[in-house]
Tab-separated table of C-alpha atoms in Angstrom:
chain	number	residue	atom	x	y	z
A	25	MET	CA	-31.615	12.932	1.168
A	26	PRO	CA	-33.270	14.380	-2.010
A	27	ARG	CA	-33.777	11.834	-4.748
A	28	VAL	CA	-32.543	12.392	-8.269
A	29	GLN	CA	-35.563	12.198	-10.562
A	30	LEU	CA	-35.534	11.570	-14.287
A	31	ALA	CA	-38.238	13.294	-16.316
A	32	HIS	CA	-39.336	10.090	-18.044
A	33	VAL	CA	-39.295	7.891	-14.919
A	34	PRO	CA	-41.718	8.272	-11.990
A	35	ALA	CA	-39.878	9.031	-8.741
A	36	ASP	CA	-41.133	5.917	-6.999
A	37	ASP	CA	-40.802	3.554	-9.989
A	38	PHE	CA	-37.563	1.923	-8.847
A	39	ASP	CA	-36.264	-0.571	-6.306
A	40	ASP	CA	-35.759	1.734	-3.321
A	41	PHE	CA	-34.552	-1.172	-1.183
A	42	ARG	CA	-31.458	-1.562	-3.381
A	43	PHE	CA	-31.004	1.943	-4.784
A	44	PRO	CA	-31.382	5.482	-3.419
A	45	SER	CA	-32.751	6.830	-6.711
A	46	PRO	CA	-33.911	5.817	-10.189
A	47	PHE	CA	-30.646	7.257	-11.548
A	48	HIS	CA	-28.582	4.788	-9.510
A	49	GLU	CA	-30.697	1.862	-10.688
A	50	GLN	CA	-30.812	2.769	-14.371
A	51	HIS	CA	-27.439	4.425	-14.969
A	52	GLN	CA	-25.012	3.396	-12.216
A	53	TRP	CA	-25.905	-0.242	-11.542
A	54	PRO	CA	-25.253	-1.363	-15.166
A	55	ARG	CA	-21.696	0.015	-14.846
A	56	PHE	CA	-20.817	-2.243	-11.929
A	57	VAL	CA	-22.979	-5.356	-12.089
A	58	ASN	CA	-20.574	-7.385	-14.263
A	59	ARG	CA	-17.277	-6.187	-12.866
A	60	GLY	CA	-14.675	-8.481	-11.389
A	61	ILE	CA	-13.454	-7.914	-7.836
A	62	VAL	CA	-9.957	-7.770	-6.355
A	63	SER	CA	-10.612	-9.385	-3.000
A	64	GLY	CA	-7.438	-8.469	-1.139
A	65	ARG	CA	-5.078	-10.967	0.470
A	66	SER	CA	-4.121	-11.833	4.010
A	67	VAL	CA	-0.502	-12.507	4.988
A	68	ASP	CA	0.607	-15.982	6.052
A	69	LEU	CA	4.399	-16.054	5.980
A	70	GLU	CA	6.534	-18.514	7.885
A	71	PRO	CA	8.190	-16.908	10.946
A	72	LEU	CA	11.554	-17.013	9.176
A	73	HIS	CA	10.154	-14.638	6.546
A	74	HIS	CA	8.265	-12.219	8.813
A	75	LYS	CA	11.005	-9.635	8.338
A	76	TYR	CA	10.019	-9.299	4.679
A	77	LEU	CA	6.463	-8.101	5.382
A	78	ASN	CA	4.876	-8.892	8.776
A	79	ASP	CA	7.382	-6.951	10.854
A	80	MET	CA	7.292	-4.043	8.402
A	81	LEU	CA	3.502	-3.718	8.521
A	82	VAL	CA	3.361	-4.046	12.319
A	83	GLY	CA	6.051	-1.388	12.688
A	84	TYR	CA	4.085	1.000	10.481
A	85	GLY	CA	0.829	0.466	12.364
A	86	TRP	CA	-0.888	-1.544	9.617
A	87	GLY	CA	-0.351	-5.009	11.082
A	88	ARG	CA	-4.021	-5.829	11.660
A	89	LEU	CA	-4.653	-5.719	7.930
A	90	MET	CA	-2.644	-8.921	7.545
A	91	ASP	CA	-5.693	-10.909	8.688
A	92	LEU	CA	-8.673	-10.365	6.368
A	93	PRO	CA	-11.950	-12.288	5.932
A	94	GLU	CA	-11.730	-15.384	3.749
A	95	VAL	CA	-14.995	-14.689	1.890
A	96	MET	CA	-16.641	-11.787	0.096
A	97	TYR	CA	-20.137	-10.935	-1.129
A	98	PRO	CA	-19.878	-9.987	-4.827
A	99	ASN	CA	-23.418	-8.671	-5.276
A	100	LEU	CA	-23.073	-6.410	-2.232
A	101	VAL	CA	-19.644	-5.196	-3.372
A	102	GLN	CA	-21.103	-4.223	-6.750
A	103	MET	CA	-24.056	-2.581	-4.998
A	104	PHE	CA	-21.676	-0.702	-2.692
A	105	TYR	CA	-19.827	0.863	-5.644
A	106	THR	CA	-23.124	1.723	-7.316
A	107	ASN	CA	-24.360	3.653	-4.290
A	108	VAL	CA	-21.217	5.133	-2.669
A	109	GLU	CA	-20.468	8.866	-2.441
A	110	LEU	CA	-17.528	10.927	-1.194
A	111	LYS	CA	-18.048	13.972	1.039
A	112	GLY	CA	-15.568	16.460	2.475
A	113	HIS	CA	-11.796	16.454	2.084
A	114	GLY	CA	-8.612	15.916	4.094
A	115	ALA	CA	-9.240	15.006	7.708
A	116	ARG	CA	-13.002	15.457	7.168
A	117	THR	CA	-13.299	13.028	4.251
A	118	VAL	CA	-16.418	10.847	4.571
A	119	LEU	CA	-17.878	7.994	2.537
A	120	LYS	CA	-21.643	7.469	2.466
A	121	PHE	CA	-23.121	4.322	0.941
A	122	TYR	CA	-26.630	2.917	0.555
A	123	LEU	CA	-27.388	-0.798	1.070
A	124	LYS	CA	-30.691	-2.578	1.630
A	125	GLY	CA	-32.746	0.507	2.340
A	126	LYS	CA	-30.258	2.286	4.628
A	127	TRP	CA	-27.531	4.909	4.382
A	128	TYR	CA	-24.237	4.213	6.159
A	129	THR	CA	-21.342	6.563	6.895
A	130	LEU	CA	-17.620	5.827	6.999
A	131	ASN	CA	-15.006	8.321	8.108
A	132	ARG	CA	-11.301	7.998	8.874
A	133	SER	CA	-11.794	7.216	12.547
A	134	ILE	CA	-14.448	4.562	11.892
A	135	LEU	CA	-12.264	2.836	9.294
A	136	ALA	CA	-9.263	2.935	11.618
A	137	SER	CA	-11.380	1.456	14.405
A	138	ILE	CA	-12.826	-1.323	12.227
A	139	PHE	CA	-9.378	-2.511	11.143
A	140	ASP	CA	-7.510	-1.509	14.302
A	141	ILE	CA	-4.949	0.562	12.440
A	142	GLU	CA	-3.374	3.872	13.321
A	143	LEU	CA	-4.357	7.181	11.759
A	144	GLY	CA	-1.533	8.908	9.918
A	145	ASN	CA	-0.565	12.560	9.887
A	146	GLN	CA	-0.058	12.920	6.135
A	147	PHE	CA	-3.006	13.152	3.709
A	148	ALA	CA	-1.858	12.244	0.228
A	149	TYR	CA	-3.487	10.784	-2.843
A	150	PHE	CA	-2.817	11.342	-6.542
A	151	VAL	CA	-2.982	9.482	-9.828
A	152	PHE	CA	-0.688	11.044	-12.429
A	153	ASP	CA	3.100	10.977	-12.757
A	154	PHE	CA	3.360	14.767	-12.955
A	155	ASP	CA	1.683	14.992	-9.534
A	156	LEU	CA	4.687	13.281	-7.941
A	157	LYS	CA	7.064	15.693	-9.641
A	158	ASP	CA	5.041	18.690	-8.435
A	159	ILE	CA	4.933	17.335	-4.879
A	160	ALA	CA	8.645	16.554	-4.918
A	161	ASP	CA	9.454	20.048	-6.218
A	162	ASN	CA	7.527	21.539	-3.314
A	163	MET	CA	9.431	19.336	-0.855
A	164	GLY	CA	12.809	20.739	-1.859
A	165	ASP	CA	15.634	20.672	-4.355
A	166	ASP	CA	16.257	17.331	-6.065
A	167	MET	CA	13.604	15.620	-3.910
A	168	LEU	CA	12.352	13.540	-6.824
A	169	ASN	CA	15.755	11.916	-7.197
A	170	THR	CA	15.886	11.376	-3.444
A	171	ILE	CA	12.559	9.520	-3.549
A	172	ILE	CA	13.697	7.279	-6.409
A	173	GLU	CA	17.135	6.615	-4.975
A	174	THR	CA	15.620	5.674	-1.608
A	175	ILE	CA	13.343	2.940	-2.962
A	176	CYS	CA	15.157	1.743	-6.105
A	177	VAL	CA	18.264	-0.189	-7.026
A	178	ASP	CA	18.519	1.183	-10.556
A	179	CYS	CA	15.953	3.472	-12.161
A	180	ASN	CA	15.760	7.023	-13.378
A	181	THR	CA	12.136	8.157	-13.636
A	182	PRO	CA	8.937	7.096	-11.837
A	183	GLY	CA	7.123	6.429	-15.107
A	184	GLY	CA	9.485	3.615	-16.021
A	185	ILE	CA	9.825	1.819	-12.688
A	186	VAL	CA	8.945	-1.854	-12.400
A	187	ARG	CA	9.137	-4.082	-9.346
A	188	ARG	CA	12.563	-5.518	-10.193
A	189	ASN	CA	13.939	-1.947	-9.912
A	190	LEU	CA	12.878	-1.708	-6.262
A	191	GLU	CA	15.100	-2.426	-3.318
A	192	PRO	CA	14.461	-6.172	-2.800
A	193	HIS	CA	13.206	-5.805	0.764
A	194	LEU	CA	10.298	-3.768	-0.680
A	195	TYR	CA	9.114	-6.471	-3.123
A	196	LEU	CA	6.488	-8.073	-0.901
A	197	PHE	CA	5.315	-4.750	0.471
A	198	HIS	CA	4.631	-3.610	-3.083
A	199	VAL	CA	2.669	-6.815	-3.765
A	200	TRP	CA	0.663	-6.200	-0.586
A	201	ILE	CA	-0.120	-2.615	-1.645
A	202	LEU	CA	-1.491	-3.765	-5.010
A	203	GLU	CA	-3.648	-6.431	-3.396
A	204	ASN	CA	-5.010	-4.417	-0.477
A	205	ILE	CA	-4.488	-0.641	-0.751
A	206	LEU	CA	-4.403	0.261	-4.463
A	207	PRO	CA	-6.061	-2.905	-5.787
A	208	LYS	CA	-5.272	-3.977	-9.334
A	209	ALA	CA	-6.156	-7.027	-11.381
A	210	GLY	CA	-3.849	-8.656	-13.906
A	211	HIS	CA	-0.267	-7.518	-14.452
A	212	LEU	CA	1.168	-6.124	-11.215
A	213	ASP	CA	4.800	-5.441	-12.108
A	214	ALA	CA	4.609	-1.709	-12.896
A	215	VAL	CA	5.185	0.758	-10.048
A	216	THR	CA	3.106	3.926	-10.362
A	217	SER	CA	4.090	7.342	-9.068
A	218	PHE	CA	1.769	7.125	-6.086
A	219	GLU	CA	3.141	3.693	-5.212
A	220	CYS	CA	6.622	5.261	-5.288
A	221	TYR	CA	5.336	7.919	-2.914
A	222	ILE	CA	3.936	5.347	-0.470
A	223	LEU	CA	7.119	3.280	-0.589
A	224	TYR	CA	9.280	6.344	0.066
A	225	PHE	CA	7.328	7.488	3.111
A	226	PHE	CA	7.194	3.927	4.374
A	227	GLU	CA	10.993	3.750	4.162
A	228	THR	CA	11.468	7.126	5.845
A	229	GLU	CA	8.858	6.379	8.558
A	230	VAL	CA	6.513	9.210	7.693
A	231	TYR	CA	3.019	7.980	8.532
A	232	LEU	CA	0.504	8.307	5.716
A	233	ASP	CA	-3.174	8.236	6.608
A	234	LEU	CA	-4.330	4.865	5.274
A	235	PRO	CA	-8.098	5.326	5.822
A	236	TYR	CA	-7.919	8.489	3.703
A	237	ILE	CA	-6.080	6.632	0.916
A	238	ILE	CA	-8.599	3.781	0.956
A	239	MET	CA	-11.585	6.128	0.712
A	240	LYS	CA	-10.030	8.094	-2.142
A	241	GLU	CA	-9.150	4.891	-3.993
A	242	ILE	CA	-12.725	3.605	-3.668
A	243	ILE	CA	-14.016	6.774	-5.312
A	244	ARG	CA	-11.359	6.631	-8.032
A	245	ILE	CA	-12.490	3.100	-8.903
A	246	ARG	CA	-16.131	4.208	-8.913
A	247	GLU	CA	-15.502	7.207	-11.148
A	248	ALA	CA	-13.085	5.539	-13.570
A	249	ALA	CA	-14.125	5.994	-17.191
A	250	ASP	CA	-13.229	2.360	-17.916
A	251	ASP	CA	-16.294	0.338	-16.911
A	252	SER	CA	-14.285	-2.892	-17.140
A	253	LYS	CA	-11.936	-1.910	-14.305
A	254	ALA	CA	-12.006	-4.402	-11.444
A	255	LEU	CA	-13.574	-3.312	-8.184
A	256	GLY	CA	-11.465	-3.494	-5.040
A	257	PHE	CA	-11.455	-4.192	-1.307
A	258	GLY	CA	-13.720	-7.257	-1.426
A	259	ALA	CA	-12.470	-8.733	1.848
A	260	MET	CA	-12.319	-5.379	3.643
A	261	LEU	CA	-15.907	-4.660	2.613
A	262	THR	CA	-16.978	-7.993	4.119
A	263	LYS	CA	-15.684	-6.769	7.458
A	264	ILE	CA	-17.317	-3.364	7.018
A	265	PHE	CA	-20.667	-4.958	6.152
A	266	LYS	CA	-20.525	-7.110	9.274
A	267	VAL	CA	-19.586	-4.226	11.552
A	268	PHE	CA	-22.581	-2.258	10.242
A	269	TYR	CA	-24.859	-5.318	10.627
A	270	VAL	CA	-25.793	-5.357	6.945
A	271	ASP	CA	-28.157	-8.305	6.401
A	272	LEU	CA	-26.058	-10.974	4.657
A	273	GLU	CA	-28.721	-13.677	4.667
A	274	GLY	CA	-29.106	-15.268	1.247
A	275	GLU	CA	-26.263	-13.313	-0.353
A	276	GLU	CA	-23.879	-15.057	-2.751
A	277	ILE	CA	-20.545	-15.872	-1.086
A	278	ILE	CA	-17.256	-16.514	-2.867
A	279	PRO	CA	-13.789	-17.157	-1.384
A	280	THR	CA	-11.141	-14.462	-1.385
A	281	LYS	CA	-7.749	-14.951	-2.987
A	282	GLY	CA	-5.256	-17.057	-1.047
A	283	PRO	CA	-2.805	-15.343	1.310
A	284	ILE	CA	0.598	-13.943	0.520
A	285	ASN	CA	2.763	-16.799	1.758
A	286	SER	CA	6.369	-17.916	1.834
A	287	ILE	CA	6.151	-19.225	-1.728
A	288	SER	CA	6.236	-15.556	-2.736
A	289	VAL	CA	9.510	-15.155	-0.871
A	290	THR	CA	11.214	-18.178	-2.417
A	291	SER	CA	9.888	-17.623	-5.958
A	292	SER	CA	11.060	-14.005	-5.907
A	293	LYS	CA	14.427	-15.012	-4.417
A	294	ILE	CA	14.169	-12.094	-2.026
A	295	SER	CA	16.807	-13.360	0.414
A	296	GLU	CA	19.343	-13.874	-2.362
A	297	LYS	CA	18.648	-10.460	-3.890
A	298	ILE	CA	19.026	-8.703	-0.549
A	299	ALA	CA	22.356	-10.454	0.015
A	300	ALA	CA	23.509	-9.546	-3.491
A	301	ARG	CA	22.440	-5.942	-2.931
A	302	GLU	CA	24.537	-5.708	0.230
A	303	HIS	CA	27.481	-7.197	-1.638
A	304	ASP	CA	27.106	-4.695	-4.495
A	305	ARG	CA	27.186	-1.849	-2.016
A	306	GLY	CA	30.584	-3.126	-0.846
A	307	ASN	CA	29.629	-2.576	2.785
A	308	PRO	CA	30.026	-5.806	4.759
A	309	ARG	CA	28.922	-5.401	8.353
A	310	VAL	CA	31.656	-4.862	10.934
A	311	ALA	CA	29.982	-7.471	13.118
A	312	ASN	CA	31.077	-10.126	10.612
A	313	VAL	CA	34.708	-9.025	10.663
A	314	VAL	CA	37.184	-10.220	13.299
A	315	ALA	CA	38.749	-7.179	14.896
A	316	PRO	CA	42.575	-7.059	14.626
A	317	PRO	CA	44.739	-6.619	17.716
A	318	ALA	CA	45.385	-3.016	18.664
A	319	PRO	CA	48.803	-1.578	17.810
A	320	ALA	CA	51.281	-1.097	20.654
A	321	ASP	CA	50.855	2.664	20.675
A	322	PRO	CA	47.469	3.200	19.031
A	323	ALA	CA	46.294	6.450	17.621
A	324	PRO	CA	42.729	7.539	18.519
A	325	ALA	CA	40.448	4.885	16.999
A	326	PRO	CA	37.912	5.955	14.373
A	327	VAL	CA	34.264	5.591	15.340
A	328	LEU	CA	32.469	2.749	13.509
A	329	ASP	CA	28.750	2.926	12.837
A	330	GLY	CA	28.404	-0.631	11.562
A	331	ARG	CA	29.964	-0.342	8.089
A	332	ILE	CA	33.583	-0.524	6.939
A	333	ASP	CA	33.182	2.445	4.614
A	334	CYS	CA	32.888	4.681	7.681
A	335	VAL	CA	36.450	3.738	8.565
A	336	LEU	CA	37.642	4.470	5.050
A	337	GLY	CA	35.770	7.755	4.898
A	338	ASN	CA	36.951	9.101	8.271
A	339	ARG	CA	40.514	7.789	8.685
A	340	GLU	CA	43.131	10.284	9.751
A	341	ASN	CA	46.192	10.751	7.630
A	342	ASN	CA	48.659	9.141	10.000
A	343	GLU	CA	50.611	5.907	10.040
A	344	SER	CA	48.636	4.161	12.821
A	345	SER	CA	45.228	4.808	11.210
A	346	MET	CA	46.506	3.644	7.824
A	347	MET	CA	47.751	0.432	9.411
A	348	LEU	CA	44.329	-0.193	10.974
A	349	VAL	CA	42.625	0.246	7.599
A	350	LEU	CA	45.130	-2.107	5.943
A	351	ILE	CA	44.551	-4.795	8.574
A	352	LEU	CA	40.773	-4.480	8.262
A	353	THR	CA	40.963	-4.691	4.467
A	354	MET	CA	43.187	-7.791	4.598
A	355	THR	CA	40.789	-9.393	7.100
A	356	ILE	CA	37.869	-8.889	4.709
A	357	VAL	CA	39.775	-10.279	1.714
A	358	LEU	CA	41.151	-13.315	3.527
A	359	GLY	CA	37.761	-13.962	5.135
A	360	GLY	CA	35.906	-13.990	1.821
A	361	GLY	CA	34.543	-10.413	1.948
């Protein structure tokens, strides 16, 4: 690969074991050498709480990312961001990075293989709020409201969404995203437009291509104008370094952040909020209601799909159906709702 040469610096007057060019050593390395690192977090929930994250990630094909290395190599992470480049786009997106005298290449398939995750069929990545509006407009009439209403309890616009606005079963998934996919340091309560987008497609079972998102996020971090922004993917990079047999001898090692555990469930009161959300909807499950005896000469019974409101919404205007609704309603009231 051609080296970038500065007029006032001889081409070979740099550390070519650590950097591919004098430009990387003199201008890029100072931008990253003192940055903090978001390591990423494994998942270690008690079996009782697997439904709040483990089962969701496994069902979406991302389950293997729940188990990440417990250490990272800060100097190599900083060196990685100094020397990484993005090539291609869409399905042909490639990352090239230079470490210890060698170039390495990552593409979608290699990343998926390293972490044993599935490739998705949707390539999406954006940063600004207006991008979500443009995408939603292209998806159809009122799609932006559909996205927000699918993932939120009460909110109006993506720019103002915070975690407490989300459907409670999405709380931990949002935490996991900010630790492992769109890594952020510090305050993690705000929900960006792209996070809304991920949450929506997760809920509707449209499979985003995670390797593509990770590669684009790495480059966004590298190219950010703010040189104090934390670097990301510390634990994932440990695994990548080992797969590529990068020499780790003598490198500084620091522990990664502790796992997402059941304390997160209890402190966020997720179970209670989910129960309250179901109560607010006014849709107790039919399975929890004792069925009344059938009338002597029953009219055709309405079809139930698991919620009482289906009975109320589809009842026929005749005496037998009205009696069935009345009995069901009394059963709910007397049984505590």
